[in-house]
PDB file of C-alpha atoms in Angstrom:
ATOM      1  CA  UNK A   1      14.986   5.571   0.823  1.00 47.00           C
ATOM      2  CA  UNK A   2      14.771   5.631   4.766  1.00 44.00           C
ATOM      3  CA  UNK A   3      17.485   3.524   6.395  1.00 45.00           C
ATOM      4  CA  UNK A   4      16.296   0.361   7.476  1.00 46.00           C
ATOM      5  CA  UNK A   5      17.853  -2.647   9.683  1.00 44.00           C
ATOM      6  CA  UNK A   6      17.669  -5.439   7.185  1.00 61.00           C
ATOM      7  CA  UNK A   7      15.353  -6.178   4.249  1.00 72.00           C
ATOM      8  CA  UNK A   8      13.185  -8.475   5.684  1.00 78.00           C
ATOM      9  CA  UNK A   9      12.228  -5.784   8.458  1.00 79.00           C
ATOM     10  CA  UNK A  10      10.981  -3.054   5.487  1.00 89.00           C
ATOM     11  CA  UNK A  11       7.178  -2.763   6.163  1.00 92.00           C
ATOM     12  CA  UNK A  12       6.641  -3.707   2.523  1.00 96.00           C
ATOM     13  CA  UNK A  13       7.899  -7.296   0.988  1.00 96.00           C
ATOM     14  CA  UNK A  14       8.868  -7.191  -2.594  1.00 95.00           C
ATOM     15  CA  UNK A  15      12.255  -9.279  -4.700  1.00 94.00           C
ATOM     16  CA  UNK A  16      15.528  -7.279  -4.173  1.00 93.00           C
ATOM     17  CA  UNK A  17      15.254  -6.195  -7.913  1.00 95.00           C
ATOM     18  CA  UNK A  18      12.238  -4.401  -7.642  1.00 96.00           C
ATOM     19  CA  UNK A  19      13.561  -2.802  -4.435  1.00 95.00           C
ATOM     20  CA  UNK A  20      16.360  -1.517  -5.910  1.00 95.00           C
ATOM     21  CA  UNK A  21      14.306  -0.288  -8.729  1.00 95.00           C
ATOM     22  CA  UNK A  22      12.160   1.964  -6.038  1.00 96.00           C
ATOM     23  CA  UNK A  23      15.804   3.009  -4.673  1.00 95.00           C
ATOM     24  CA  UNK A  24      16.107   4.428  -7.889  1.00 95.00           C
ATOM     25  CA  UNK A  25      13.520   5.946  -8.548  1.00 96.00           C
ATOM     26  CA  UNK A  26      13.142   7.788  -5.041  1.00 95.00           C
ATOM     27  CA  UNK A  27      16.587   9.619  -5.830  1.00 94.00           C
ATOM     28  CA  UNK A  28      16.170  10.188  -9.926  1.00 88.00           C
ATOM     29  CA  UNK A  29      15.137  13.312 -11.683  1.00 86.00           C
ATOM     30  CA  UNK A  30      13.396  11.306 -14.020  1.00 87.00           C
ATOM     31  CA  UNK A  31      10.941   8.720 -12.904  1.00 93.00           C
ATOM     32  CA  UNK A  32       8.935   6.288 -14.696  1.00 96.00           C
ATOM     33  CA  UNK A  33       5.501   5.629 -13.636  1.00 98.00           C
ATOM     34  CA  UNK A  34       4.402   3.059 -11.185  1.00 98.00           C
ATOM     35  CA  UNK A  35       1.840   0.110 -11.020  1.00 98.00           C
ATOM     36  CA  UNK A  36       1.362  -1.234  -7.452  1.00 98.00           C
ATOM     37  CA  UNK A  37       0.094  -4.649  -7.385  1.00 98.00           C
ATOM     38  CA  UNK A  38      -0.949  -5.799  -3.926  1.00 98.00           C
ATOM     39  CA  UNK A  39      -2.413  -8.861  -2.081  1.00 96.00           C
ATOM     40  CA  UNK A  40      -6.188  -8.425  -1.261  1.00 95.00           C
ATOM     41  CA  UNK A  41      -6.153  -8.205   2.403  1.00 93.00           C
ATOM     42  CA  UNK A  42      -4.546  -4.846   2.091  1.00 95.00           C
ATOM     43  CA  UNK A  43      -2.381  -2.582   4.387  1.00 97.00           C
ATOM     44  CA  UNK A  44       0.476  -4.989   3.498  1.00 97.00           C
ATOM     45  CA  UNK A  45       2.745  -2.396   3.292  1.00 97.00           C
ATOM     46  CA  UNK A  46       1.746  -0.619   0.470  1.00 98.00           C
ATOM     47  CA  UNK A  47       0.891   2.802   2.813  1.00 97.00           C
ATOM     48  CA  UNK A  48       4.224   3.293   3.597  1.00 96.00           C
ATOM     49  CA  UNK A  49       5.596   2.852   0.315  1.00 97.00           C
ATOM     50  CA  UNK A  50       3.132   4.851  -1.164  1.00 98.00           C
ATOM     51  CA  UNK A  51       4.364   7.053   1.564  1.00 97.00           C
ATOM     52  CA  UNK A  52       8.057   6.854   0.706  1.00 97.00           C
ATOM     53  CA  UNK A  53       7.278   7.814  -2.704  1.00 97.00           C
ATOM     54  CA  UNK A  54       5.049  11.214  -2.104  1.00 97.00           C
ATOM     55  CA  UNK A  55       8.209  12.214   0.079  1.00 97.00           C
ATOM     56  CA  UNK A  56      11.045  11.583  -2.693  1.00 97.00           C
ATOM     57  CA  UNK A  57       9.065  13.179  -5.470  1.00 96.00           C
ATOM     58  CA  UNK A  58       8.297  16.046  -2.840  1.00 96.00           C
ATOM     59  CA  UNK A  59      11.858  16.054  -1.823  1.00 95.00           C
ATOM     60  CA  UNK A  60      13.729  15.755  -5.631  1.00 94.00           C
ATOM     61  CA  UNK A  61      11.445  18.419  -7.158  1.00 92.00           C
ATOM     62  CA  UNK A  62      12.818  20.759  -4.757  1.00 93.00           C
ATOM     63  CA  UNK A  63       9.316  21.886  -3.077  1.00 92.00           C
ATOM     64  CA  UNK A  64       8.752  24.417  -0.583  1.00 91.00           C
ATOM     65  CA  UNK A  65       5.316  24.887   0.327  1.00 93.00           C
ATOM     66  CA  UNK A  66       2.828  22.341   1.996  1.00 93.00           C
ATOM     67  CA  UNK A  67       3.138  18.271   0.556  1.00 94.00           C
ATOM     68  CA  UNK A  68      -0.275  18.177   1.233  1.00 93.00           C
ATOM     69  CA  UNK A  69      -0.352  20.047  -2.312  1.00 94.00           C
ATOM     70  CA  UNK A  70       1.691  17.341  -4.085  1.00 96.00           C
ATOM     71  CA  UNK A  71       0.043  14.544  -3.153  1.00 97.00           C
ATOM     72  CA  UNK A  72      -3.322  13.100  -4.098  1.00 97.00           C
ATOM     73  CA  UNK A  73      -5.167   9.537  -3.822  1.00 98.00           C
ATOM     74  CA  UNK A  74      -8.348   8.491  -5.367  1.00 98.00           C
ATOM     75  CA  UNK A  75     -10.109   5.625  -6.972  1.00 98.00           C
ATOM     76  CA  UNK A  76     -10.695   5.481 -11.094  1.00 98.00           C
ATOM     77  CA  UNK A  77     -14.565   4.376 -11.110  1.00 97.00           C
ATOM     78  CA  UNK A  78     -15.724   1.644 -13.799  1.00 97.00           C
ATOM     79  CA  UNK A  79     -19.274   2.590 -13.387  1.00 94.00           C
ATOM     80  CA  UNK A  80     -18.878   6.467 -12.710  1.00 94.00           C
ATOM     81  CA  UNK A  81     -21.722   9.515 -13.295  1.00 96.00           C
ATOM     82  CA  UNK A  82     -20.840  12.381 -15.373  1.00 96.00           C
ATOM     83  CA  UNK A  83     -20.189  14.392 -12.360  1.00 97.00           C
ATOM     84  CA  UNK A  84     -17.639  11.824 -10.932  1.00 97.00           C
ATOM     85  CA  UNK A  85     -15.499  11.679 -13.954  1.00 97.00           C
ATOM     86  CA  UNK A  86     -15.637  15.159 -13.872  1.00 96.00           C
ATOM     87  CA  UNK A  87     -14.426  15.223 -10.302  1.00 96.00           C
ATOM     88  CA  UNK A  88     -11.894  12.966 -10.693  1.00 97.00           C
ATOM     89  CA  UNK A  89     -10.037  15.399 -13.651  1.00 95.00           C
ATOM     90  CA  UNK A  90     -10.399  18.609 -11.436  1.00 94.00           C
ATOM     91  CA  UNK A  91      -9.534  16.883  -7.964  1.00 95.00           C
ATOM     92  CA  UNK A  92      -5.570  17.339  -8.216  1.00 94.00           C
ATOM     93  CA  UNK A  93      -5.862  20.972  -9.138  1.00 91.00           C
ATOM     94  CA  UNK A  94      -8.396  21.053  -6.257  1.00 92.00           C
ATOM     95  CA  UNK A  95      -5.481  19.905  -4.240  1.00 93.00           C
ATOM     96  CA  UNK A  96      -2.611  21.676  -5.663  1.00 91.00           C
ATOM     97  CA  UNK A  97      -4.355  24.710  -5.299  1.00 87.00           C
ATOM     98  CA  UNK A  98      -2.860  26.152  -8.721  1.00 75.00           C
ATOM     99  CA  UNK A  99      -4.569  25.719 -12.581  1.00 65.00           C
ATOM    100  CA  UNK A 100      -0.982  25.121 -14.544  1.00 73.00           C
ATOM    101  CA  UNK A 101      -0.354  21.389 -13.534  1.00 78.00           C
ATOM    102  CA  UNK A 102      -0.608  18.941 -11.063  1.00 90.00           C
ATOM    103  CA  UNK A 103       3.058  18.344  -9.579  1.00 93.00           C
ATOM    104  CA  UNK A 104       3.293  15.259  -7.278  1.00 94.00           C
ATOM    105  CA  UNK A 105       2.342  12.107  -6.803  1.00 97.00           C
ATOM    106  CA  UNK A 106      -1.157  10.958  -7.899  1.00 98.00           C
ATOM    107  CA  UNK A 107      -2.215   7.486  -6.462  1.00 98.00           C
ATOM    108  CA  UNK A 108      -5.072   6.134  -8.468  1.00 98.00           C
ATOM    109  CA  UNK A 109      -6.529   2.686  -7.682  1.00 98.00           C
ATOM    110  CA  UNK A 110      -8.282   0.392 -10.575  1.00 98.00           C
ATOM    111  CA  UNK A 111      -9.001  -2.466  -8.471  1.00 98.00           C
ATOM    112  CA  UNK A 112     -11.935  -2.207  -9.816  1.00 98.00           C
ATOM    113  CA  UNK A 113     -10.978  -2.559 -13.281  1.00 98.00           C
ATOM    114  CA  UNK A 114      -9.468  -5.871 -12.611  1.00 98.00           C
ATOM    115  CA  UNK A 115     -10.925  -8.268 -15.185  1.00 97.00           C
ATOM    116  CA  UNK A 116     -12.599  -5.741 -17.505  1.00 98.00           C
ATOM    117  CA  UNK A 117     -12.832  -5.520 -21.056  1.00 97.00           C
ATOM    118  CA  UNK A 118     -11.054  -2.695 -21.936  1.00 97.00           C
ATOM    119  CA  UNK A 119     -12.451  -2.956 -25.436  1.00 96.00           C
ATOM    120  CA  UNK A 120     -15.757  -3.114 -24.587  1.00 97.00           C
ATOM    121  CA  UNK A 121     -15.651  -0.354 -21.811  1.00 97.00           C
ATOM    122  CA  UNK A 122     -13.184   2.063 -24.044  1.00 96.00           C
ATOM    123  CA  UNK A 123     -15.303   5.555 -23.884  1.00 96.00           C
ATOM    124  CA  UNK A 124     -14.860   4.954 -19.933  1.00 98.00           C
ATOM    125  CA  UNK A 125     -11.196   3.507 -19.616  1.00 98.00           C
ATOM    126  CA  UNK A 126     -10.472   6.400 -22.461  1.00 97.00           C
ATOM    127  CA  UNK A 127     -11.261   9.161 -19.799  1.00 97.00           C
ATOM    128  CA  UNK A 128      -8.183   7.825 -17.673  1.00 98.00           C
ATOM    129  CA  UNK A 129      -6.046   7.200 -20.264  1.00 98.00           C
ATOM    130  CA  UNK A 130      -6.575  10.859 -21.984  1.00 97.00           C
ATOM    131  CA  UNK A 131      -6.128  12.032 -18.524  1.00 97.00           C
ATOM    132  CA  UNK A 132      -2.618  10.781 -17.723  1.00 97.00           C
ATOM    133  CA  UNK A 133      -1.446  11.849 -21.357  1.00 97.00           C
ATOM    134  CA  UNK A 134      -2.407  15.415 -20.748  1.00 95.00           C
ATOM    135  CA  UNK A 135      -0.388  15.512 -17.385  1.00 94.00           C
ATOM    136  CA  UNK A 136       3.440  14.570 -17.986  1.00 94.00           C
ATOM    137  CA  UNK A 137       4.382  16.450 -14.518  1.00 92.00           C
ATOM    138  CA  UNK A 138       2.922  14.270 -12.852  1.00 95.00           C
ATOM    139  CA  UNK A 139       4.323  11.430 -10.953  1.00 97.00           C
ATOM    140  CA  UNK A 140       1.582   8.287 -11.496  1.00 98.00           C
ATOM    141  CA  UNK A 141       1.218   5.251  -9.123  1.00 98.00           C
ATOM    142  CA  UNK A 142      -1.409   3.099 -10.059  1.00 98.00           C
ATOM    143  CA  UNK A 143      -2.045   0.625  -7.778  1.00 98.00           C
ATOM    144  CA  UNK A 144      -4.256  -3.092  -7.775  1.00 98.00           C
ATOM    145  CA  UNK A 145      -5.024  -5.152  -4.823  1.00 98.00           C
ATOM    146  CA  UNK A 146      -5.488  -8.869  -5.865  1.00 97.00           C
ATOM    147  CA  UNK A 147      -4.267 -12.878  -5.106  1.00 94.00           C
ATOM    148  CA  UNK A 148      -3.112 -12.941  -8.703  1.00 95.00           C
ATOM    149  CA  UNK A 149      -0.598 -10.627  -9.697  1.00 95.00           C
ATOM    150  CA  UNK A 150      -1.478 -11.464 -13.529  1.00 96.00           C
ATOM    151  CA  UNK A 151      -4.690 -10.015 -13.307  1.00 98.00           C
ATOM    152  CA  UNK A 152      -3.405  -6.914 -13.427  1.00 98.00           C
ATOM    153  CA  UNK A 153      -1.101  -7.185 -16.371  1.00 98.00           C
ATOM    154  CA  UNK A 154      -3.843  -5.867 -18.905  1.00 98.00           C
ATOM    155  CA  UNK A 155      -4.068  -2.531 -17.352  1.00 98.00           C
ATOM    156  CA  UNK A 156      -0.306  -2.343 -17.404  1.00 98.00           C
ATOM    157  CA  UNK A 157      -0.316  -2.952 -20.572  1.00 98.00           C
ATOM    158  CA  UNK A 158      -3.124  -0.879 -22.001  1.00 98.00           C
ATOM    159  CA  UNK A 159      -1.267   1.827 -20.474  1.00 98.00           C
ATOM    160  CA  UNK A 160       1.522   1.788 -21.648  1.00 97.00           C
ATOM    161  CA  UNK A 161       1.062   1.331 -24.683  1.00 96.00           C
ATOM    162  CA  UNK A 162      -2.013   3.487 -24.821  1.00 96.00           C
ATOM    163  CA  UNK A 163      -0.431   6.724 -23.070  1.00 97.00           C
ATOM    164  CA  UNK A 164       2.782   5.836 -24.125  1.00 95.00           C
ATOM    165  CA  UNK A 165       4.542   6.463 -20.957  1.00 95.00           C
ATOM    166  CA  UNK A 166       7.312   3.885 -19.190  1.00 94.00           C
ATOM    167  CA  UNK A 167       5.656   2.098 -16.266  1.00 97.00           C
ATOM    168  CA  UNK A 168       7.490   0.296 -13.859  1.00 97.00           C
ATOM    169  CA  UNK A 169       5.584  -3.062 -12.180  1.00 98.00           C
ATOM    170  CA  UNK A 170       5.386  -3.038  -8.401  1.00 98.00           C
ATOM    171  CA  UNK A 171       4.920  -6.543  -7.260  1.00 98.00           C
ATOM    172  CA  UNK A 172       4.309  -6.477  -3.430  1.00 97.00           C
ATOM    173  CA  UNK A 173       4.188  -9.866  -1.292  1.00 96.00           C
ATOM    174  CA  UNK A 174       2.750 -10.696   1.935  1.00 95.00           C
ATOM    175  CA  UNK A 175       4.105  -9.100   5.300  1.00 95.00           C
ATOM    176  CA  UNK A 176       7.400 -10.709   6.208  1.00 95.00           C
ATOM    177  CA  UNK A 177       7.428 -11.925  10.337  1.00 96.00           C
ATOM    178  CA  UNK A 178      10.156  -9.570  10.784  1.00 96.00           C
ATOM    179  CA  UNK A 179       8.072  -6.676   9.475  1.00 96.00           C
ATOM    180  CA  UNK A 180       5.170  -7.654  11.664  1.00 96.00           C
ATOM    181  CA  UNK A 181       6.988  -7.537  14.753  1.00 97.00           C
ATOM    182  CA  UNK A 182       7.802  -4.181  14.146  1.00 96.00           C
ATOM    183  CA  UNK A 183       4.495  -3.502  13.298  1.00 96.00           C
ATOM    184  CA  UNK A 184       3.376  -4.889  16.819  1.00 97.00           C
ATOM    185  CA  UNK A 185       6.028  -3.354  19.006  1.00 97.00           C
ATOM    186  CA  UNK A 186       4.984   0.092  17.331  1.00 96.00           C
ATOM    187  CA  UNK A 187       2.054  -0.107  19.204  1.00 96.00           C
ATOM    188  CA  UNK A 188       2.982  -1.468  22.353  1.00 93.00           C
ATOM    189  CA  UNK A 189       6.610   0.326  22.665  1.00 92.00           C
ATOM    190  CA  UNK A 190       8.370  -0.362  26.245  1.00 91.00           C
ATOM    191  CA  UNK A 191       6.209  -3.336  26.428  1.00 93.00           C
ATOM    192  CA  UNK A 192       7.318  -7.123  26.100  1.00 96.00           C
ATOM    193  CA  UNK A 193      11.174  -6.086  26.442  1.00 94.00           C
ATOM    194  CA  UNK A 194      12.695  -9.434  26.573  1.00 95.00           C
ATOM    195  CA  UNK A 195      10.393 -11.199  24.567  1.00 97.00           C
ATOM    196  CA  UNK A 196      10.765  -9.882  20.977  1.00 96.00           C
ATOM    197  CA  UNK A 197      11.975 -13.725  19.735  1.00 97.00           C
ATOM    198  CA  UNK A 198       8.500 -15.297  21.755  1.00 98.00           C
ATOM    199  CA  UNK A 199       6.378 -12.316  20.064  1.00 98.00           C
ATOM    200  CA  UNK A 200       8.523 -13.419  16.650  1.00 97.00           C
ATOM    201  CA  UNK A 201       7.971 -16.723  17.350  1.00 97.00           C
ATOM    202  CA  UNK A 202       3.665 -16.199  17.502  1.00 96.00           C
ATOM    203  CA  UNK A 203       3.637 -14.681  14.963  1.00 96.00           C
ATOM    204  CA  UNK A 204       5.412 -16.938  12.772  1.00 95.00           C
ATOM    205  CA  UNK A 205       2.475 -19.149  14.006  1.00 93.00           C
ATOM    206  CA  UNK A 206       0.189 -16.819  12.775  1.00 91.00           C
ATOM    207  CA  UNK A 207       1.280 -16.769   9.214  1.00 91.00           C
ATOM    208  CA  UNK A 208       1.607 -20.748   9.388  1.00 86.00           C
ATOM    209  CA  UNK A 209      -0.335 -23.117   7.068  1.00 77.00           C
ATOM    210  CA  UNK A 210      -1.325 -20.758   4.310  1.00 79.00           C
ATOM    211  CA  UNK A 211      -3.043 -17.731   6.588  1.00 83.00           C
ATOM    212  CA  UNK A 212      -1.757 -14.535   5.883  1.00 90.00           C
ATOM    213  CA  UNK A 213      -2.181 -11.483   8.868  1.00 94.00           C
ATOM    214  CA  UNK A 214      -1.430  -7.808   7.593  1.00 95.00           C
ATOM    215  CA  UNK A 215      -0.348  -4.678   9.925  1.00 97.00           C
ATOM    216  CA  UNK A 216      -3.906  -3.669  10.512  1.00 96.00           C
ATOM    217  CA  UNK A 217      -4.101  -7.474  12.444  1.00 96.00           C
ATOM    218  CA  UNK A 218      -1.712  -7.224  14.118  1.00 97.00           C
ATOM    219  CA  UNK A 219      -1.622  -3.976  15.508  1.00 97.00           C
ATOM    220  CA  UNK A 220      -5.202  -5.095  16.577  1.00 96.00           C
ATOM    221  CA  UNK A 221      -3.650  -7.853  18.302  1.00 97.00           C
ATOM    222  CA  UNK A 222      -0.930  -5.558  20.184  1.00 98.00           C
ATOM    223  CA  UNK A 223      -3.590  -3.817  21.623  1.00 97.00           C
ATOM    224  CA  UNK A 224      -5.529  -6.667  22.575  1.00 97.00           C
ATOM    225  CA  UNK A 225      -2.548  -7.997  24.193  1.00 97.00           C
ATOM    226  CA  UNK A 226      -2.132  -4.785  26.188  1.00 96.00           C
ATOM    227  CA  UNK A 227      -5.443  -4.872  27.611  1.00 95.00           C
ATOM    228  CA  UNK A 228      -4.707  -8.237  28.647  1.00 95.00           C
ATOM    229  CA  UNK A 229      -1.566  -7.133  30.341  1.00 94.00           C
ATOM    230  CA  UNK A 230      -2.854  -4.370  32.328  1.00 93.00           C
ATOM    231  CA  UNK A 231      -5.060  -6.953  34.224  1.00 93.00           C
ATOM    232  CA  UNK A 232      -2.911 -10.030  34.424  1.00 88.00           C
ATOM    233  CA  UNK A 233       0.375  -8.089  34.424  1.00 84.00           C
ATOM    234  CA  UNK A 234       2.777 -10.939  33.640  1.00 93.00           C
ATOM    235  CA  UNK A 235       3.599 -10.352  29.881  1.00 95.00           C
ATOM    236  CA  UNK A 236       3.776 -13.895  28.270  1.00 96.00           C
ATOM    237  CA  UNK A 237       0.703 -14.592  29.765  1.00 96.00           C
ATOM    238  CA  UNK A 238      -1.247 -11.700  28.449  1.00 97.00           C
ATOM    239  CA  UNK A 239       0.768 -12.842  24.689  1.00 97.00           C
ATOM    240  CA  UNK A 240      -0.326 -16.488  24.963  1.00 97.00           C
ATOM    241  CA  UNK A 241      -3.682 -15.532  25.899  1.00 96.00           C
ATOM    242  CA  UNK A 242      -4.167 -12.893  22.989  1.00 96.00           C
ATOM    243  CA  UNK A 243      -2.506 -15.065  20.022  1.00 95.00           C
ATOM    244  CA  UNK A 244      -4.508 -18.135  21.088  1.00 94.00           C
ATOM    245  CA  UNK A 245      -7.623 -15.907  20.347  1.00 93.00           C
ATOM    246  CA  UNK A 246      -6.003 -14.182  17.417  1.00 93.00           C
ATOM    247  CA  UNK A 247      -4.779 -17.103  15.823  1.00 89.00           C
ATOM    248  CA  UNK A 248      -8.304 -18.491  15.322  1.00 84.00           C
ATOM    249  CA  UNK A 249      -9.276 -15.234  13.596  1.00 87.00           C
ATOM    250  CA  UNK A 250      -5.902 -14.887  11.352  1.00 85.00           C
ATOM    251  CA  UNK A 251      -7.579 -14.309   7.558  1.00 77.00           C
ATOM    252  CA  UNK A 252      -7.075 -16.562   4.632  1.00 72.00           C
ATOM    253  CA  UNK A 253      -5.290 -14.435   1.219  1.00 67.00           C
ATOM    254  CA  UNK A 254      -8.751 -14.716  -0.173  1.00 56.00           C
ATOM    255  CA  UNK A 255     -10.327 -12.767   2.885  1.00 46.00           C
ATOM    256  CA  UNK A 256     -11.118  -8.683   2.962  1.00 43.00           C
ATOM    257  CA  UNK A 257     -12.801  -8.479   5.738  1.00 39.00           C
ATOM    258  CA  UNK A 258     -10.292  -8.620   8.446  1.00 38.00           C
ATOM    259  CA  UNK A 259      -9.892  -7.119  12.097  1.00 37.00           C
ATOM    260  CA  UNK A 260      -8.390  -3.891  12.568  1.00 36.00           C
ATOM    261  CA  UNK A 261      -8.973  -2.788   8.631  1.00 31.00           C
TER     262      UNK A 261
END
């Protein structure tokens, strides 16, 4: 796992267990699966790890030719054609570029099967689950975006005990400040030197009383800011006058729609 300066600064939030847990399986030769579960407002980190995780299963399989061929992410659809379920079996050997096995990590995203009945829609939810059982070399990360983490504790377990495979729960939180300052210095770098604690400070405002900014916002907002600075030039100024705006615009959990994303 890439060196980082303190916990609170990783670009994804989750309890030190589970982090430790991802430590582990970035350097094993034998992973379990994976089951992201991640707040609705997206881009809250989960890229990166996603990220993190095509690049350790690239790097501990000893691979030598492109990642692009070890790496695949697509959405499971509830309501699905022939011809899409079709798709979505042939798609990693699309990728891989080989017939013998997908090796890598497949993302696959039932958000949309948050809340079904699995019983009810078996023939469907059977097509996924036949699918990962018939491809053992493959590294799975299922991932969920949703307010409630329990919603997605069906799936997880229909899975496991369904495929009968180990599955590991990914529980990601909210942004930390500390991560979103990096997140807005990365697009502004040389800018604001001096005034990382009054950026830190904003956007601790941000976040306050129950709103909850991802990366997308605020990387929106370092850009607005350096528009702002190129005509006022006098940096706190063009911050103060950016956040004020922002903060009227800073999304609520239960909000998708959100600037920058």
């Amino acid at each position: 796992m890439p060196e980082h300066h303190s916990f609170d600064a990783l670009p994804y939030q989750t309890d030190k267990e589970t982090y430790l847990s991802l430590e582990a399986w970035m350097i094993g030769d034998l992973r379990p699966d994976l089951f992201v579960v991640a707040p609705s407002i997206r881009d809250v980190g989960e890229r990166e790890l996603i990220r993190e995780l095509a690049q350790a299963s690239y790097s501990q399989q000893g691979f030598r030719d492109s990642p692009r061929r070890h790496f695949i992410s697509r959405t499971f659809p509830r309501q699905g054609s022939e011809a899409r379920y079709a798709q979505f079996v042939d798609e990693p050997f699309d990728v891989s570029e080989i017939t013998d096995g997908f090796f890598g990590v497949d993302v696959i995203d039932l958000t949309e099967w948050l809340g079904a009945n699995l019983a009810a829609e078996f023939t469907t939810w059977r097509r996924l689950t036949d699918y990962v059982i018939d491809h053992p070399e493959t590294d799975f990360v299922f991932i969920a975006y949703t307010d409630d983490a329990r919603e997605a504790d069906p799936l997880v377990r229909a899975i496991r005990e369904t495929c009968a495979i180990g599955i590991e729960v990914v529980r990601l939180d909210y942004p930390s400040v500390e991560s979103l300052t990096a997140s807005f210095y990365s697009q502004c770098p040389g800018k604001y030197l001096g005034l990382e604690d009054y950026v830190r400070e904003r956007i601790s405002q941000l976040c306050a009383h129950g709103r909850r900014p991802n990366h997308s916002f605020i990387k929106s907002c370092a850009l607005s800011s350096l528009h702002e600075y190129f005509q006022i030039e006098e940096g706190r100024l063009a911050l103060d006058t950016t956040f004020d705006r922002f903060e009227r615009l800073t999304p609520l959990p239960a909000r998708t729609k959100i600037i920058g994303f």
